[in-house]
Short mmCIF file of C-alpha atoms in Angstrom, two decimals:
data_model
loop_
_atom_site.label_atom_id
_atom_site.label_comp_id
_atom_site.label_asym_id
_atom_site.label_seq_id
_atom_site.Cartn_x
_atom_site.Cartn_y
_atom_site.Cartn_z
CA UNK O 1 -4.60 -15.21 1.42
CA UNK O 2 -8.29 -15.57 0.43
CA UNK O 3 -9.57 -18.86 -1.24
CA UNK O 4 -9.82 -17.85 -5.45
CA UNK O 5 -12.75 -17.56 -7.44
CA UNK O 6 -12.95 -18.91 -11.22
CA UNK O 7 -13.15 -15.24 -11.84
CA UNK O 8 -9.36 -14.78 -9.67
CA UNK O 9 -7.76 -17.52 -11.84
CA UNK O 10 -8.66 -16.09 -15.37
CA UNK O 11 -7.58 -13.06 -14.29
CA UNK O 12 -3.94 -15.04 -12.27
CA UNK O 13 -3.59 -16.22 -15.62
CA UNK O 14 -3.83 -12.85 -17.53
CA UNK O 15 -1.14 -11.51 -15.42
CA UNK O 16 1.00 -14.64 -15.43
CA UNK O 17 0.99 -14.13 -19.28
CA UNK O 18 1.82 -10.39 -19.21
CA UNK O 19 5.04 -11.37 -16.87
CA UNK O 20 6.24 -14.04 -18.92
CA UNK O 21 5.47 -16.69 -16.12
CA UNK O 22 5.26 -20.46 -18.50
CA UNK O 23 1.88 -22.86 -17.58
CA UNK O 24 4.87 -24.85 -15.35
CA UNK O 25 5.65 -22.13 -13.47
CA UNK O 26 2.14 -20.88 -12.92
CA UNK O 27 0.97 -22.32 -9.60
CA UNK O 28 -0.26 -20.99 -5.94
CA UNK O 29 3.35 -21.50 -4.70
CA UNK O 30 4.28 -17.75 -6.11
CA UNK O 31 2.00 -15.91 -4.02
CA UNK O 32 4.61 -17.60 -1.48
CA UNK O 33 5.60 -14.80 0.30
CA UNK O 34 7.96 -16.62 3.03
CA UNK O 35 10.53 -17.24 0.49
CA UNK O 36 10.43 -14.03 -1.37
CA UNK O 37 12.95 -11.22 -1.36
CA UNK O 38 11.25 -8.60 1.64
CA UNK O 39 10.35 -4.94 0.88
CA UNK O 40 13.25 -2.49 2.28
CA UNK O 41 12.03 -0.41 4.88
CA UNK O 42 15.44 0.91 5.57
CA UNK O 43 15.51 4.00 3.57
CA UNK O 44 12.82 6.37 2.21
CA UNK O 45 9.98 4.53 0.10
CA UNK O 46 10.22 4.71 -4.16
CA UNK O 47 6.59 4.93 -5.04
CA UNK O 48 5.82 4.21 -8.61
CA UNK O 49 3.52 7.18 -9.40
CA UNK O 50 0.79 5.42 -11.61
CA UNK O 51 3.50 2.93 -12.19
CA UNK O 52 6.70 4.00 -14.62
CA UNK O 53 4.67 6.59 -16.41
CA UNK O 54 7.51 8.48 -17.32
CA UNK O 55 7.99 5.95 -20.02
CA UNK O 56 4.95 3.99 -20.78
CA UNK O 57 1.46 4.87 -20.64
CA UNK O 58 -0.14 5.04 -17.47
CA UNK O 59 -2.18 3.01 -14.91
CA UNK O 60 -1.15 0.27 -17.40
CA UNK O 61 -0.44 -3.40 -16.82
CA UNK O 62 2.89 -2.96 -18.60
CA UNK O 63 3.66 0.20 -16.82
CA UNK O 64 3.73 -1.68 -13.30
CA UNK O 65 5.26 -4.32 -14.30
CA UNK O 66 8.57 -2.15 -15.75
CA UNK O 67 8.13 0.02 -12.18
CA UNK O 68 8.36 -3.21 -10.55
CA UNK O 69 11.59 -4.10 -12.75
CA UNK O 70 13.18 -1.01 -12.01
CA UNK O 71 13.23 -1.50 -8.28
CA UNK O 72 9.69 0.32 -7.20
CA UNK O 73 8.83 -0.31 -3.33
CA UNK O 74 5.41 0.40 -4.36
CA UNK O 75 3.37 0.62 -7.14
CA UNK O 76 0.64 3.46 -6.94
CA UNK O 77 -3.13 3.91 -8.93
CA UNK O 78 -6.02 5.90 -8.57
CA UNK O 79 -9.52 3.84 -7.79
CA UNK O 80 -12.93 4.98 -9.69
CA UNK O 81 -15.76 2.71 -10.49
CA UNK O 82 -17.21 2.29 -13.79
CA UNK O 83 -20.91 2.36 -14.99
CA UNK O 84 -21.80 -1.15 -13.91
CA UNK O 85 -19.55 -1.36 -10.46
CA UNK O 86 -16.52 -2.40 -11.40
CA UNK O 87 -13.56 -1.19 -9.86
CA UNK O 88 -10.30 0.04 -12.37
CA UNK O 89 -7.25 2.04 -12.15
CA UNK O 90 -7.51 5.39 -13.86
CA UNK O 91 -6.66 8.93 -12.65
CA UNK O 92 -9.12 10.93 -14.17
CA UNK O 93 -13.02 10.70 -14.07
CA UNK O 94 -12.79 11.85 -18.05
CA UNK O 95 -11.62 9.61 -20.36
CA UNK O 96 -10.31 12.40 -23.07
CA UNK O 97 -6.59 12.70 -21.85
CA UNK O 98 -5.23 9.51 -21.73
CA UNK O 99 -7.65 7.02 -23.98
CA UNK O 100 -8.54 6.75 -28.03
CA UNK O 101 -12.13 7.24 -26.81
CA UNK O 102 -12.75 10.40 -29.32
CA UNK O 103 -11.90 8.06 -32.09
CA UNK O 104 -15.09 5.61 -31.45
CA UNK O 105 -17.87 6.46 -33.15
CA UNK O 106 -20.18 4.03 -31.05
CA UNK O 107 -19.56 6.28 -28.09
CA UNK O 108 -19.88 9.81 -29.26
CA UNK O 109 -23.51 10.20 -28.29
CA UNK O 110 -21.50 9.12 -24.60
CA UNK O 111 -20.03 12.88 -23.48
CA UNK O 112 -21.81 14.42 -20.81
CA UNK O 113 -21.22 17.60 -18.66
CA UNK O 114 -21.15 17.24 -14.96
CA UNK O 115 -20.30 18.67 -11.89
CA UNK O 116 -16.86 17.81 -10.01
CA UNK O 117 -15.68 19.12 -7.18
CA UNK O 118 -17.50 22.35 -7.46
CA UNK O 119 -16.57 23.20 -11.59
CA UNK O 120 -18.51 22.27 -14.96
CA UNK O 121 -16.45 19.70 -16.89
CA UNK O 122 -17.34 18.33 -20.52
CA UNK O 123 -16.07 14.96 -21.76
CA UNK O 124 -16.91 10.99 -21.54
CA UNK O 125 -16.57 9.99 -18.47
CA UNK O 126 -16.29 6.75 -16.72
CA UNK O 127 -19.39 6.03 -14.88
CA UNK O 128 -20.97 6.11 -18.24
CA UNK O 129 -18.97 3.21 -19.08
CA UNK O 130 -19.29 -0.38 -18.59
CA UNK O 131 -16.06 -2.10 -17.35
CA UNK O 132 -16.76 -4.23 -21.07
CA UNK O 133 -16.84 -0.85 -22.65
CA UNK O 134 -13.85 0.51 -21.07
CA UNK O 135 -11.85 -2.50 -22.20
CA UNK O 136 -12.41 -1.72 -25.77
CA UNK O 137 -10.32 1.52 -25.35
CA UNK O 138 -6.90 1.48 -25.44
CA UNK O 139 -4.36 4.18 -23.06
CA UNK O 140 -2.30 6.45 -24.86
CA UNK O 141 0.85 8.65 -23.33
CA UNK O 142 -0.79 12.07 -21.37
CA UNK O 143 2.47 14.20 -22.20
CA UNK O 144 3.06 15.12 -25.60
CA UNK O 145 6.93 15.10 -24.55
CA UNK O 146 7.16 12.09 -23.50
CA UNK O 147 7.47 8.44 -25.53
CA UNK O 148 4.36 8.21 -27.74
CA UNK O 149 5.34 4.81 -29.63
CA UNK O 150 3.22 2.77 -26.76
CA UNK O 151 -0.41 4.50 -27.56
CA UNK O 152 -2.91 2.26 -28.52
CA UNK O 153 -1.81 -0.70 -27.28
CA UNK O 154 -3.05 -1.23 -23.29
CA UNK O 155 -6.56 -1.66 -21.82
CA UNK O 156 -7.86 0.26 -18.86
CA UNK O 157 -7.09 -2.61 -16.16
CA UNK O 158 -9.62 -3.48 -13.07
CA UNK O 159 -8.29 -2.95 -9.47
CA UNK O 160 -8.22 -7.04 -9.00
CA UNK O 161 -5.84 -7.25 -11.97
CA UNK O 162 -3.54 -4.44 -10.16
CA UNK O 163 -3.60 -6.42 -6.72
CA UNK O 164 -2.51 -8.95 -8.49
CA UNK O 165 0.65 -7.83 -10.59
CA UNK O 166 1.76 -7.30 -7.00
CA UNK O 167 1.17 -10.26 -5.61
CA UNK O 168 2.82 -12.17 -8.66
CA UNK O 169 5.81 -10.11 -8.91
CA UNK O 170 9.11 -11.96 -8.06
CA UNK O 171 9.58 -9.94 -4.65
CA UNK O 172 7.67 -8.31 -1.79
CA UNK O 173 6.07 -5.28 -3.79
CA UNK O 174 3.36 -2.77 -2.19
CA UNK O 175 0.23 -1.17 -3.20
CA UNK O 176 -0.41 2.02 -2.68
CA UNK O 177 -4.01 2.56 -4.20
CA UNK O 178 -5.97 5.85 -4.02
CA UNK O 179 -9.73 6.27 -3.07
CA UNK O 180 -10.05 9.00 -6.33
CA UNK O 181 -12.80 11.44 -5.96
CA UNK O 182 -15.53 9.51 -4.33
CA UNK O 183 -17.92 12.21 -3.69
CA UNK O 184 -18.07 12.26 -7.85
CA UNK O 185 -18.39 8.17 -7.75
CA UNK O 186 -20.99 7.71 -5.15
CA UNK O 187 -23.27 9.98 -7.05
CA UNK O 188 -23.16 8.56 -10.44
CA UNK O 189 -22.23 4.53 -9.08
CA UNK O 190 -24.68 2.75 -7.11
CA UNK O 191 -23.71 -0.89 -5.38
CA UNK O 192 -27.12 -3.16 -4.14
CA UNK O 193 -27.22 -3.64 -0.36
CA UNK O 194 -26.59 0.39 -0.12
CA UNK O 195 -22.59 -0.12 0.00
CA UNK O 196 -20.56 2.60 -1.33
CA UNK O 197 -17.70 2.78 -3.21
CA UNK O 198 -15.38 3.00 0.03
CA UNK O 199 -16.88 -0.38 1.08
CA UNK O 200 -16.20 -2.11 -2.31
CA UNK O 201 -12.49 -0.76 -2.16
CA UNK O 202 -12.02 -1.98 1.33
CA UNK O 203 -14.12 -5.21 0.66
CA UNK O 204 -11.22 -5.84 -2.51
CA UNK O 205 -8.62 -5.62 -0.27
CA UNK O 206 -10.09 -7.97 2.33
CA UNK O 207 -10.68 -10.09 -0.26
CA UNK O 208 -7.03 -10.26 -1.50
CA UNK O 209 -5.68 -10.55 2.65
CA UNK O 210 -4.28 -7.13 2.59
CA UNK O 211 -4.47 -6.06 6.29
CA UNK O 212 -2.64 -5.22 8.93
CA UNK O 213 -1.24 -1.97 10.96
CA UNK O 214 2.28 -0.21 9.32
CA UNK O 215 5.02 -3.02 9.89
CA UNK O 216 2.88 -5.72 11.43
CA UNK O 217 4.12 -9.06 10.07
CA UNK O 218 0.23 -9.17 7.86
CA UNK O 219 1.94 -5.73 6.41
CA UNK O 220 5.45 -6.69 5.97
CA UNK O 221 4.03 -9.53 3.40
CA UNK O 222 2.00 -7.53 1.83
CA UNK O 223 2.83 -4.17 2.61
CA UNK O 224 -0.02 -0.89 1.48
CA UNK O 225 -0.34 2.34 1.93
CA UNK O 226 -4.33 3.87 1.06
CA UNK O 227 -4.21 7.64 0.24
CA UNK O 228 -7.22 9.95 -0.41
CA UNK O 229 -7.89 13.99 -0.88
CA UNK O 230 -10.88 13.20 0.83
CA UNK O 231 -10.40 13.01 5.06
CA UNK O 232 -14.23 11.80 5.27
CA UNK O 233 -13.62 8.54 3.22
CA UNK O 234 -9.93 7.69 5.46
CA UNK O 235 -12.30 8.42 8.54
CA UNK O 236 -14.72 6.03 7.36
CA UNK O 237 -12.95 3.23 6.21
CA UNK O 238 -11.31 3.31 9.55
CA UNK O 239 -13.84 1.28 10.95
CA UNK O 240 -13.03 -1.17 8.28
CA UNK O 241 -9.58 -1.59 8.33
CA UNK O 242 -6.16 -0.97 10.23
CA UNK O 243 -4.50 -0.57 7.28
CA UNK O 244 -1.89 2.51 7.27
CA UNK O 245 -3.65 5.74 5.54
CA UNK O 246 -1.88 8.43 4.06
CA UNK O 247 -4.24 12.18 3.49
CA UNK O 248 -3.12 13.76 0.05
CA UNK O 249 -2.91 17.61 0.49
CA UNK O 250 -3.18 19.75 -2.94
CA UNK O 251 -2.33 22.92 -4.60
CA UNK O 252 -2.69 25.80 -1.39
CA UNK O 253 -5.57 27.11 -3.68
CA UNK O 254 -7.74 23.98 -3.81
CA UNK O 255 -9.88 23.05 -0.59
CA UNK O 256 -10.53 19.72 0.29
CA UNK O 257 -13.40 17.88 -2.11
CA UNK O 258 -15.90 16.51 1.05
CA UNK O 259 -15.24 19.38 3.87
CA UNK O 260 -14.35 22.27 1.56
CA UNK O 261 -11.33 23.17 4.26
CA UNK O 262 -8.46 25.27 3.29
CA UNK O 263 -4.77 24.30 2.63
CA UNK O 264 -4.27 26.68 5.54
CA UNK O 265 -7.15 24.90 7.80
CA UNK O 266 -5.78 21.18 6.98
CA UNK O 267 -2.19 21.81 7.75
CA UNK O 268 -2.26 23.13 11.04
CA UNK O 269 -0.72 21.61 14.33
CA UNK O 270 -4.71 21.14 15.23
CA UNK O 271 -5.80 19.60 12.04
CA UNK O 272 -2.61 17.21 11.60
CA UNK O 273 -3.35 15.93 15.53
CA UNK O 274 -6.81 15.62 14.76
CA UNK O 275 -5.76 13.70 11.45
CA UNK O 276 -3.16 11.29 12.62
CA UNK O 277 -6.00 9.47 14.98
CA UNK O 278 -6.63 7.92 11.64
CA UNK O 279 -3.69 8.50 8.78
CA UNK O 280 -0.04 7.47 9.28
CA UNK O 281 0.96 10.39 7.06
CA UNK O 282 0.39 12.88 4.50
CA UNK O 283 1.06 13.07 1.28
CA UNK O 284 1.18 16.84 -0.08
CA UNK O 285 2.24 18.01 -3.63
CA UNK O 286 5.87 19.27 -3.17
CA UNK O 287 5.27 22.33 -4.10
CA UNK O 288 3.70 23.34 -1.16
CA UNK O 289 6.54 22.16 1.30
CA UNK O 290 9.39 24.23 -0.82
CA UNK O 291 7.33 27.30 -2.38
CA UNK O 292 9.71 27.99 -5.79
CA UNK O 293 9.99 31.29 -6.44
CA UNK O 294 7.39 32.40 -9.66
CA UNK O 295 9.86 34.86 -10.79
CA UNK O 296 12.60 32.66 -11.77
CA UNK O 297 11.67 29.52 -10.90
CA UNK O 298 14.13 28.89 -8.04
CA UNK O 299 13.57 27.29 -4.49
CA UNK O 300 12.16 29.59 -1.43
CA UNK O 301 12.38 28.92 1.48
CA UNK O 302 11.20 25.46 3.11
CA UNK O 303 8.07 25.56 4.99
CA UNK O 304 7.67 23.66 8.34
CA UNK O 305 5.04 21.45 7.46
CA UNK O 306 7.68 18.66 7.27
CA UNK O 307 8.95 19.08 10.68
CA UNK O 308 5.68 19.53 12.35
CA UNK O 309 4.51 16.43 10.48
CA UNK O 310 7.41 14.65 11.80
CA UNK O 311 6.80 15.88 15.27
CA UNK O 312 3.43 14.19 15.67
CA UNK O 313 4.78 10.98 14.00
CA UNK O 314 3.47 11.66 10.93
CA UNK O 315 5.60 10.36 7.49
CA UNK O 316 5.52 12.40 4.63
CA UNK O 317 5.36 11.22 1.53
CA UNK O 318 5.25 14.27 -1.40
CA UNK O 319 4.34 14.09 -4.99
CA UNK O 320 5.42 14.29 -8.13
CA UNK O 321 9.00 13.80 -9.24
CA UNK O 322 9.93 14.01 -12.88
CA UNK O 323 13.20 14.09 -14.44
CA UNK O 324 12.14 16.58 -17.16
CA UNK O 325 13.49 19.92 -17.31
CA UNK O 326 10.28 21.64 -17.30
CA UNK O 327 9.60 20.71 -13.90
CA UNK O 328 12.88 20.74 -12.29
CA UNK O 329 13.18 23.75 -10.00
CA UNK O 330 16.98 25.53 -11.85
CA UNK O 331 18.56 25.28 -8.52
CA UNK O 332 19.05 21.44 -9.68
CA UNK O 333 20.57 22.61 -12.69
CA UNK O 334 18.71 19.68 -15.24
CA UNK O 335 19.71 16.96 -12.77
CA UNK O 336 17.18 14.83 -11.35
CA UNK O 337 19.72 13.22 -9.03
CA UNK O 338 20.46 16.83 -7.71
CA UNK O 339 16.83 16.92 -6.50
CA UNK O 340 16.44 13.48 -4.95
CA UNK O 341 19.78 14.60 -2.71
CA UNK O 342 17.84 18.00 -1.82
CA UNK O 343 14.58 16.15 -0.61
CA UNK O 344 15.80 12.80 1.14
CA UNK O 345 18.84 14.40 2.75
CA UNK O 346 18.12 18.28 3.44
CA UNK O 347 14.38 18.01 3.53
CA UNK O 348 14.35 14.40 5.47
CA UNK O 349 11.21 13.07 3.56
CA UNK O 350 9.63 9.63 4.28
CA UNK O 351 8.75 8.10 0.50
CA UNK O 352 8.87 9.85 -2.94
CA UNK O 353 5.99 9.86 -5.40
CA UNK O 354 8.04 9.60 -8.80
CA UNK O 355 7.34 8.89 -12.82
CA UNK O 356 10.73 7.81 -13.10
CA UNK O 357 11.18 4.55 -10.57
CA UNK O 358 14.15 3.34 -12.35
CA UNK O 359 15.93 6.95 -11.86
CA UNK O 360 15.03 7.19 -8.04
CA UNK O 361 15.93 3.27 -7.56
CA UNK O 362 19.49 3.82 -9.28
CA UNK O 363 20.05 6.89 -6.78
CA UNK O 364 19.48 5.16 -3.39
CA UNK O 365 21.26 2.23 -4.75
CA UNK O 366 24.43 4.69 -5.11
CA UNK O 367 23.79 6.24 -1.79
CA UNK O 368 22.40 3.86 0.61
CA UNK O 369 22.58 0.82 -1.05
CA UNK O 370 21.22 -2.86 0.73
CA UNK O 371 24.15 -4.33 3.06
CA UNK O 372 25.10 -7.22 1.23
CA UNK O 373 24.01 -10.64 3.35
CA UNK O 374 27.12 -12.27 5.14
CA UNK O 375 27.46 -16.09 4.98
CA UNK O 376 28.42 -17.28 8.24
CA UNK O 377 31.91 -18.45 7.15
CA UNK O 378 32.80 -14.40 6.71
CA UNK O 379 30.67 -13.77 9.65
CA UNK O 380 33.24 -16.23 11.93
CA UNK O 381 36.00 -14.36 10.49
CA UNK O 382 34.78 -11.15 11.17
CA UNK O 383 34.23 -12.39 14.81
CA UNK O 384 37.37 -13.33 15.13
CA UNK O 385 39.66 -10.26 13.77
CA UNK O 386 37.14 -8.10 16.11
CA UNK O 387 38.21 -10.33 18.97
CA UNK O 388 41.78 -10.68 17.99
CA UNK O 389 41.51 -6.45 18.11
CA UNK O 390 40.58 -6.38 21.54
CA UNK O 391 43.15 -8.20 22.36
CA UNK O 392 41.84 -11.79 22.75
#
């Protein structure tokens, strides 16, 4: 764990005061991680897709935190940079969606038109923003469906802060943080020295002591996952760290943002061996693995990109599960459950991507639940009757 800054405490205490933690409690001793509760890496992974967004509002301090109370193995965020350098978790480069931006006046002269990933879009977007400025909005709910009684009252949070609602939580959590369109960020953020954003989001890792190849002891304590659309920016931070790497895969109409390749090109056997020199998996929008049918919304047929994946040792993590009916596929007939069964069990995926933790947590609990630790008074016992079977 790296020595902390005055800048590390204020923000230890910040997070110490979301979780409830009292000034007695508050001390080094929690980031303790020999005496903490160790992540399961016995079944498929529950990823906290931008934390429990299915009930409060995204990328949110208070969203993690209720992911990480409903059982998440890893909390997930997107990484962009604001105006003046400063790391935070947000998914989109506009702020419209998801913040009360529109309703301050100060910033209306703010909304810009620029180019991203090959289309015009209109709005007020981050790198306009100081991290100050983006602290003075507050995150609002991005589905109209979905519980609206939280807007209004969470900030935009810094990557440091999300490192460190891990690192404080009560058990081994991960991190699963995305490098989120950095094309876009390293033309409209510049860092002194000529660093880039991939440095600073490798360099904030570092900083924290996340390192480590998948299921090295360094891992196990502080397990993470980095995913990116782009393949350049896994490439390059290769050289920086051994940290496992997972290469997001969209829509099969959208080509990748830095090499313009086709779904088609990037999920080939030559691509995926090419890939895996540097990634420990993919990550690709579920969709594409189990085409439904447009008709009447109904599963096809599976694809193969699982089981080639597999063959090269590749996990597969896909994206996004959400217990609403509108995107459940009718062969689960409204049942969330019903599709968790379908993708660990028939489809044999490594980790779900999820806006529901709790809901995904409560299902593997049912189904493969933790073997409950043996004291070694039962453990004699169960010596003995297995001996006394055999006849001893």
């Amino acid at each position: 764990m790296a020595s902390l800054t005055g800048h590390d405490v204020s923000l230890i205490v910040l997070v110490l005061l979301l979780i409830g933690v009292s000034n007695s409690k508050a001390s080094h001793s929690q980031l303790d991680v020999n005496h903490k509760k160790p992540i399961q890496t016995f079944r498929p992974y529950n990823i906290a897709h931008r934390g429990s967004n299915g009930e409060l509002p995204e990328e949110t301090a208070a969203a993690y935190l209720r992911a990480i109370e409903e059982g998440a193995d890893f909390i997930e965020t997107d990484i962009l940079a604001s105006k003046d350098g400063h790391l935070i978790c947000f998914h989109d480069v506009t702020l419209d969606a998801t913040t009360n931006v529109a309703n301050h006046t100060e910033f209306a002269d703010r909304k810009r038109t620029y180019e991203v990933q090959g289309e015009n879009v209109t709005g007020w977007f981050i790198v306009d923003f100081t991290l100050k400025e983006l602290k003075s909005l507050r995150v609002k709910q991005r589905l109209s469906f979905r519980d609206q009684r939280y807007n209004g009252k969470y900030q935009i949070i810094t990557f440091e802060e999300y490192i460190l609602i891990a690192l404080y939580a009560d058990r081994i959590v991960g991190i699963y943080p995305e490098i989120k369109n950095p094309i876009f960020i390293n033309q409209h953020v510049k860092w002194s020295g000529g660093k880039n954003f991939e440095d600073k989001f490798v360099e904030m890792l570092l900083k924290y002591g996340y390192k480590g190849e998948y299921m090295s002891e360094n891992w196990l304590k502080q397990p993470l996952f980095i995913q990116s659309f782009a393949p350049t920016s896994l490439i390059y931070i290769s050289n920086m760290t051994n940290s496992p790497k997972l290469f997001l895969i969209d829509d099969t109409t959208i080509p990748t943002q830095d090499t313009n390749q086709s779904y088609y090109e990037i999920t080939s056997n030559s691509y995926l061996t090419f890939i895996r020199n540097y990634v420990i998996g993919i990550g690709p929008w579920k969709d594409t693995i189990v085409p439904p049918n447009p008709k009447d919304n109904c599963l096809g047929q599976p694809t193969d990109l699982v089981a080639r994946a597999h063959a090269l040792n590749l996990q597969v993590h896909p994206y996004t599960f959400r217990n609403e009916n509108q995107y459940l596929h009718f062969d689960f007939h409204q049942d969330p459950y019903s599709e968790y069964e379908y993708w660990l069990n028939e489809i044999g995926v490594d980790g779900l991507f999820t806006d529901f933790t709790g809901s995904l947590h409560k299902y593997q609990q049912w189904t493969t639940p933790y073997q409950k630790e043996k004291n070694p008074e039962a453990l004699l016992r169960e010596i003995a009757n297995m001996l006394k079977n055999d006849g001893y």
